[in-house]
Coordinates of C-alpha atoms in Angstrom, one line a residue:
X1 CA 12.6 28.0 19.9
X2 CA 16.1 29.4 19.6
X3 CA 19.0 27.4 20.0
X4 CA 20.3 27.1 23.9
X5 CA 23.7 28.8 24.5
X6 CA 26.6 26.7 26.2
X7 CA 28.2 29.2 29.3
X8 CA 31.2 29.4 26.8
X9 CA 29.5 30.5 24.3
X10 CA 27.7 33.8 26.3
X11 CA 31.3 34.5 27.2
X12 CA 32.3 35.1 23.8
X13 CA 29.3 36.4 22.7
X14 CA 29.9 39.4 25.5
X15 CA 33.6 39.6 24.7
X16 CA 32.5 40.3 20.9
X17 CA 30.1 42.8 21.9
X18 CA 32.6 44.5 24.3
X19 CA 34.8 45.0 22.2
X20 CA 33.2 46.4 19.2
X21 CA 33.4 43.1 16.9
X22 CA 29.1 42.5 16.9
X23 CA 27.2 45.9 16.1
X24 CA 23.6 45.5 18.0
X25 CA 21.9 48.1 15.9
X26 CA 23.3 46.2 13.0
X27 CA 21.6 43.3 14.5
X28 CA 18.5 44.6 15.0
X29 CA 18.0 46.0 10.8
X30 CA 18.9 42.8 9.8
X31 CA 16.4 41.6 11.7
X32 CA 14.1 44.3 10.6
X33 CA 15.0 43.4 7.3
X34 CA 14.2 39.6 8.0
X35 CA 10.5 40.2 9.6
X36 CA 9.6 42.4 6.7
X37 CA 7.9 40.5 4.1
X38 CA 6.5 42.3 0.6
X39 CA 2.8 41.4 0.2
X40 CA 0.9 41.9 -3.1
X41 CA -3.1 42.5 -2.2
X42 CA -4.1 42.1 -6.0
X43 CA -2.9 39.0 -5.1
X44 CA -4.0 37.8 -1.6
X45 CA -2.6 34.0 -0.6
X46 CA -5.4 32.3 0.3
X47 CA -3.7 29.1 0.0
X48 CA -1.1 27.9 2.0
X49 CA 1.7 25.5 0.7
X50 CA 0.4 22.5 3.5
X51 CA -2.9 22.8 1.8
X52 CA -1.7 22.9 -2.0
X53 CA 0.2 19.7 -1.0
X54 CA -3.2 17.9 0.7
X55 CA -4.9 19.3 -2.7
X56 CA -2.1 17.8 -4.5
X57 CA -2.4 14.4 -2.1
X58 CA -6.2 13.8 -3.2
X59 CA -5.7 14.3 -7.0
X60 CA -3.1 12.2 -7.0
X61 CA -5.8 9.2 -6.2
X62 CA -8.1 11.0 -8.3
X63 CA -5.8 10.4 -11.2
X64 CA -5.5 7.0 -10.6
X65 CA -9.2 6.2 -10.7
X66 CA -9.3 8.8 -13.7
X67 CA -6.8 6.7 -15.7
X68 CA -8.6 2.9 -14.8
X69 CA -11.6 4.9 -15.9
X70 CA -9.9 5.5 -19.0
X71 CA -7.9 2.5 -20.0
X72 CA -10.9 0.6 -19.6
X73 CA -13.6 3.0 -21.5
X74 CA -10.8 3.5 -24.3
X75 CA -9.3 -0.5 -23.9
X76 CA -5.8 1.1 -23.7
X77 CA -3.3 2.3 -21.3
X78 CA -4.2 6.0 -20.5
X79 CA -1.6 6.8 -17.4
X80 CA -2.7 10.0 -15.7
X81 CA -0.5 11.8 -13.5
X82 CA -0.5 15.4 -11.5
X83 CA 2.3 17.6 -12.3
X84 CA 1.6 20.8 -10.8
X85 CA -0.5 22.5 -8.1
X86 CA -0.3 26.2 -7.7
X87 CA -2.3 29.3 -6.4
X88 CA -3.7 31.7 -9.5
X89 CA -6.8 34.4 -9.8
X90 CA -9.6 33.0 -11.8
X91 CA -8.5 35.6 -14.5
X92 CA -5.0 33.9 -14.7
X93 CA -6.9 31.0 -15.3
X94 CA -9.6 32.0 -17.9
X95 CA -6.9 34.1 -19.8
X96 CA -4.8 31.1 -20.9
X97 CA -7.9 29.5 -22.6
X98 CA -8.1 29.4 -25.8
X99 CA -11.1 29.0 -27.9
X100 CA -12.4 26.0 -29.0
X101 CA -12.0 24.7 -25.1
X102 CA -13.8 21.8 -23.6
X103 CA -14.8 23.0 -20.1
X104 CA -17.0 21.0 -17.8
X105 CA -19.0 22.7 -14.9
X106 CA -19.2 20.6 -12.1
X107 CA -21.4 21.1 -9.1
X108 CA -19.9 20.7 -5.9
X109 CA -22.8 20.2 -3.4
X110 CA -23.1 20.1 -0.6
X111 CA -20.7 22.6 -0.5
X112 CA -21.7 25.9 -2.1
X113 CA -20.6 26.6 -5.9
X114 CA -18.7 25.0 -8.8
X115 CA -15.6 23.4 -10.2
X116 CA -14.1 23.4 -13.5
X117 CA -12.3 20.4 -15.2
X118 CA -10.9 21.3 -18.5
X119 CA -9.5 19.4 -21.2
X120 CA -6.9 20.4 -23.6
X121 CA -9.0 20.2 -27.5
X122 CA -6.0 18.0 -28.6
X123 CA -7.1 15.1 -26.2
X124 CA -10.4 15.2 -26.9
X125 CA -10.1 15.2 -30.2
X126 CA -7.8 11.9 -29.7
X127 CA -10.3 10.6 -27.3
X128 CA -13.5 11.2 -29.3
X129 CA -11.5 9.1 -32.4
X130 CA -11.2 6.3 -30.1
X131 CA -14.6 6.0 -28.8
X132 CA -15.7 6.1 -32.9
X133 CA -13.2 3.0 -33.7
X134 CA -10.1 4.9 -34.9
X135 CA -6.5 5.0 -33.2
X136 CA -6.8 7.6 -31.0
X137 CA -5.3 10.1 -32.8
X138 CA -5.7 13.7 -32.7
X139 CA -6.7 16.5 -35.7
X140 CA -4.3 18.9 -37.4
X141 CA -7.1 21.5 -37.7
X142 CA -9.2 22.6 -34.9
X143 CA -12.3 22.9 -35.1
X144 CA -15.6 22.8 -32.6
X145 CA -17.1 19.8 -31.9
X146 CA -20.3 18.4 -33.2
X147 CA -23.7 17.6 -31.3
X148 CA -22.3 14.3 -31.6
X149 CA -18.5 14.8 -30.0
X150 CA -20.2 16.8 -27.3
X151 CA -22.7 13.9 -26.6
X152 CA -19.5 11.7 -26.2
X153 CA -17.5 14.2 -24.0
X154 CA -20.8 14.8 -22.1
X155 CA -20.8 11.0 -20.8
X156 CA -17.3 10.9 -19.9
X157 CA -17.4 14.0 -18.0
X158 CA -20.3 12.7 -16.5
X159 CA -18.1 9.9 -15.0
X160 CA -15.0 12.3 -13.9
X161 CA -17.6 14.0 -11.5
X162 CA -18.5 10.6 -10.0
X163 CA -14.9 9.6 -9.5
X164 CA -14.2 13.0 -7.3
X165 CA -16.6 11.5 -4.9
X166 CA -13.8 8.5 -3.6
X167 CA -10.7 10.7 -3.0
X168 CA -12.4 13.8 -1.0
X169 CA -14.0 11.6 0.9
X170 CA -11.9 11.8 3.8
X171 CA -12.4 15.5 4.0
X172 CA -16.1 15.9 2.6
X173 CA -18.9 13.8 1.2
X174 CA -19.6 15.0 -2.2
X175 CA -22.2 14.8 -4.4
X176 CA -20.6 16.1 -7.3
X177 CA -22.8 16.1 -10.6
X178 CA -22.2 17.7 -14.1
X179 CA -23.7 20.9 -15.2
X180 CA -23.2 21.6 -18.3
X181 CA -20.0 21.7 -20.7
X182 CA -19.2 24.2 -22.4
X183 CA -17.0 25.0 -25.7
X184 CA -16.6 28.9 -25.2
X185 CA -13.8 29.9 -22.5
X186 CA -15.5 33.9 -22.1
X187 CA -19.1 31.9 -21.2
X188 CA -17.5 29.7 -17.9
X189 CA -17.5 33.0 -15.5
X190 CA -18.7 31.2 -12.5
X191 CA -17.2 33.6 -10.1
X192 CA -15.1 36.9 -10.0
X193 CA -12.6 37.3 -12.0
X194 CA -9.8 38.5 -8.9
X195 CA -11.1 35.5 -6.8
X196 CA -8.0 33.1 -6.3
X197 CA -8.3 29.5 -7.2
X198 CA -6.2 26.0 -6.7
X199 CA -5.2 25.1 -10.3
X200 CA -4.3 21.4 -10.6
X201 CA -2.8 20.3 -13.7
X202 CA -2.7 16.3 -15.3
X203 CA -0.6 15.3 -17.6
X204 CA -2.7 12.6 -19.8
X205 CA -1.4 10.7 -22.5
X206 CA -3.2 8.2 -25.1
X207 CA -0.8 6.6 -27.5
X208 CA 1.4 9.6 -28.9
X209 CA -0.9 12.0 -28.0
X210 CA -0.2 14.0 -25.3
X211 CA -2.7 16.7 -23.6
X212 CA -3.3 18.1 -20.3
X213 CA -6.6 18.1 -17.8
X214 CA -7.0 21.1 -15.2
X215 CA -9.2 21.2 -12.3
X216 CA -9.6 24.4 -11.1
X217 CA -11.0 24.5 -8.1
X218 CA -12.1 28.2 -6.3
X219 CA -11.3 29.4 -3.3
X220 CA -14.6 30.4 -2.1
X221 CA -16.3 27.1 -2.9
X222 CA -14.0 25.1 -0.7
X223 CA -13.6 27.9 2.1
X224 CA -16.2 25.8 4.8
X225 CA -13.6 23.1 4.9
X226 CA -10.0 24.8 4.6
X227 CA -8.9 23.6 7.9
X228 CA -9.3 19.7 7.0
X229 CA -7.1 20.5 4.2
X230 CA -4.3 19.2 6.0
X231 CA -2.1 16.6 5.5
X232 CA -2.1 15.6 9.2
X233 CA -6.2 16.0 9.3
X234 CA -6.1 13.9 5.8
X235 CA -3.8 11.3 7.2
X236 CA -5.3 10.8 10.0
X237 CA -8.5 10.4 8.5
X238 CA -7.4 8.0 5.6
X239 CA -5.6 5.9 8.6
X240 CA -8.7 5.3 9.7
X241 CA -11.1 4.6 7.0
X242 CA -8.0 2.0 6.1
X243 CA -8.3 0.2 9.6
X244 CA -11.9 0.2 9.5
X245 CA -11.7 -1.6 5.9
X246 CA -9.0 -3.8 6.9
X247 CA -10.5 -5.4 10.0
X248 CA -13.9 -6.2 8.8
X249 CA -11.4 -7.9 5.7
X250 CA -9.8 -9.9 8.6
X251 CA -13.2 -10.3 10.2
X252 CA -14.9 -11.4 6.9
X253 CA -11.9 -13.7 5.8
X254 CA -11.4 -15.3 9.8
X255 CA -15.0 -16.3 9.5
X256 CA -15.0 -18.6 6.8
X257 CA -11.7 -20.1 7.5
X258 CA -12.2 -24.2 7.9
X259 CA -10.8 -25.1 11.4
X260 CA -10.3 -29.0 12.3
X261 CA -12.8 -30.1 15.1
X262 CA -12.0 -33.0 17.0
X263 CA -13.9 -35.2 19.5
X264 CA -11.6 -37.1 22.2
X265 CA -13.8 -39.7 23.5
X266 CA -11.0 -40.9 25.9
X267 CA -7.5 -41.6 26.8
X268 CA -5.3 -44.8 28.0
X269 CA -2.2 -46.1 27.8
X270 CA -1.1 -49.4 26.4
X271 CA 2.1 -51.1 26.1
X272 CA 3.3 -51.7 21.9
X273 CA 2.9 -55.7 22.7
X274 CA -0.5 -55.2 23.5
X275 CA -1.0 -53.4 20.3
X276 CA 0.0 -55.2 18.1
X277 CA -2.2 -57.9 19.8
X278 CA -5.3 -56.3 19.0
X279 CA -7.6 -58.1 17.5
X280 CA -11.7 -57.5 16.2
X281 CA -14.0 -57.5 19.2
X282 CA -11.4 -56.6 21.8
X283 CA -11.9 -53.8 24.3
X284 CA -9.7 -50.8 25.2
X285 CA -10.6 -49.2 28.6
X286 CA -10.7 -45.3 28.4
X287 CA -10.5 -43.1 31.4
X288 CA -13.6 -41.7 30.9
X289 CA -17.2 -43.7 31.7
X290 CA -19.9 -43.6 29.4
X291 CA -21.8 -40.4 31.1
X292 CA -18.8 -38.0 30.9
X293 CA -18.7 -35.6 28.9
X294 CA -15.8 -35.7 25.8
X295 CA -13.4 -33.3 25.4
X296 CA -13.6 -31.2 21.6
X297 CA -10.0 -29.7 20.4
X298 CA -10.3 -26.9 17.7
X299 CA -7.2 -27.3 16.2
X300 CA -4.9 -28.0 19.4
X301 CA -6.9 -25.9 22.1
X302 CA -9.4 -27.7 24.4
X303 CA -12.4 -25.3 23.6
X304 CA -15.5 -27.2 24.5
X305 CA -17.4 -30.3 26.7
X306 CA -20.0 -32.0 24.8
X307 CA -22.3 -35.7 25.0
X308 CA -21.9 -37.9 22.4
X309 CA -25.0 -38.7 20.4
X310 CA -27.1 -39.0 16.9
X311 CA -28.5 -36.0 14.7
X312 CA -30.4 -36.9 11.8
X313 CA -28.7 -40.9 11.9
X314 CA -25.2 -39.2 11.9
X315 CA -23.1 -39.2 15.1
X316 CA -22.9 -36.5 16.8
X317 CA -21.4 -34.1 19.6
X318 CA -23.7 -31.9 21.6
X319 CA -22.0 -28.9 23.3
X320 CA -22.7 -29.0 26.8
X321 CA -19.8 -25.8 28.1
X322 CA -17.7 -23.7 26.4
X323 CA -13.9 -23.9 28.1
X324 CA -13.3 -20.4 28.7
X325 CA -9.2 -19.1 28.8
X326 CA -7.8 -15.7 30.2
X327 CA -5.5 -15.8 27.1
X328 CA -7.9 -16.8 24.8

């Protein structure tokens, strides 16, 4: 909504138009000029900057989980962190491969297609000499990897596609499982190569070795559920998944908490002479005869009426009524 005028305002604004000092058909080009956006159709935006940022949003948890995944596979600190999410064609993407290339194919059921995660050769390398007892360090030569290597890189793969399932779950229930994984960047043609695709990029490091991790995810796979990606949707949907989890915590915990039970089997008042009188076999009057019920404090609140008696030869209180509160 524009900004309201003050009467003042509109006076001067009518003075300056009067007199020649605003030109309206200047106005109007500059709006002209303003409305007018250029538009590339090679390159239609099928991504909006709202849900780049949710995109952004998930991987940032799936990084977490990636590095836990790792420092405790690889018994050392692997952080993981997203650095950029953009908007690219497929054949951006495939273009700025370079052969060898470790490419997984994901399957991204239920929804309709396939994701790519692909890792940069000089981390897996670094990773693979890890997993066989070295230091982690990566090779001066590359060179494609062995039935071995690909064996290794299979099984942790194999894990990244489980670990997609926690963060999209507030927008989708995956059931994410790994195809195949491939070494050759001109056989991973999954779709067209003018189809647009979110491109996220990780930054992953192990020891000195630094590499990066793209998920490249295509438009037309994620298409059914474009309007949850959202950060109000995802929000909103996290906030309550969080609740949920949070009150059956409190619910869980408030149930085995120990709370002090206490049987009052009567009340009277004596004087501190007659106290310090008291000897064995003497007899204190309550207020309370033999067939009333007793009175049973949890903690400090009267909560319950009960008859004394035995269970099993211990003593005992049986609940008779439940004292009910309006602020309880």
């Amino acid at each position: 909504m524009s900004e309201i005028l003050s009467q003042s305002e509109i006076d001067d604004l009518f003075k300056a138009l009067t007199s020649g000092e605003i030109d309206v058909e200047e106005i109007k080009e500059d709006r002209k000029k303003q409305i007018i956006k250029p538009y590339d159709f090679t390159r239609p935006s099928k991504f909006s900057k709202e849900q780049l940022r949710t995109l952004e949003i998930i991987c940032e948890n799936y990084a977490r989980l990636i590095s836990t995944y790792l420092s405790g596979y690889l018994r050392n600190l692997v952080p993981v962190e997203v650095i950029n999410a953009e908007a690219i064609t497929y054949s951006e993407f495939t273009n700025s491969l370079s052969n060898p290339v470790i490419l997984s194919i994901i399957d991204f059921s239920p929804l309709s297609g396939s994701v790519i995660l692909e890792l940069s050769p000089n981390m897996g390398y670094a990773i693979i000499d890890r997993v066989l007892g070295g230091s982690g360090s990566s090779m001066s030569r590359i060179r494609e990897f062995t039935e071995i290597e690909r064996i290794i890189l299979e099984k942790m793969f194999a894990q990244f596609a489980n670990l997609l399932i926690e963060p999209w779950e507030n927008v989708v229930e995956l059931s994410p499982m790994l195809e195949k994984i491939e070494t050759n960047s001109q056989v991973a043609q999954i779709i067209s190569p003018n189809e647009m695709v979110a491109l996220i990029t990780f930054n992953i490091k192990l020891g000195n070795v630094e590499g990066m991790l793209n998920l490249c995810i295509p438009h037309i796979v994620i298409e059914p559920i474009m309007d949850k990606l959202n950060t109000r949707f995802w929000f909103a949907q996290n906030e309550r998944v969080h609740n949920h989890e949070y009150e059956k915590n409190i619910e869980h915990m408030i149930q085995y908490t120990k709370m002090p039970i206490k049987a009052v089997l009567g009340k009277t008042h004596i004087t501190v002479k007659e106290f310090l009188e008291l000897q064995t076999q003497d007899i204190i009057s309550l207020d309370k005869d033999i067939e009333s019920d007793i009175d049973l404090y949890v903690g400090q609140l009267l909560k319950f009426k009960g008859q004394v008696g035995t269970y099993k030869n211990k003593s005992a209180v049986k609940i008779t009524e439940v004292i009910k509160r309006e602020d309880d």
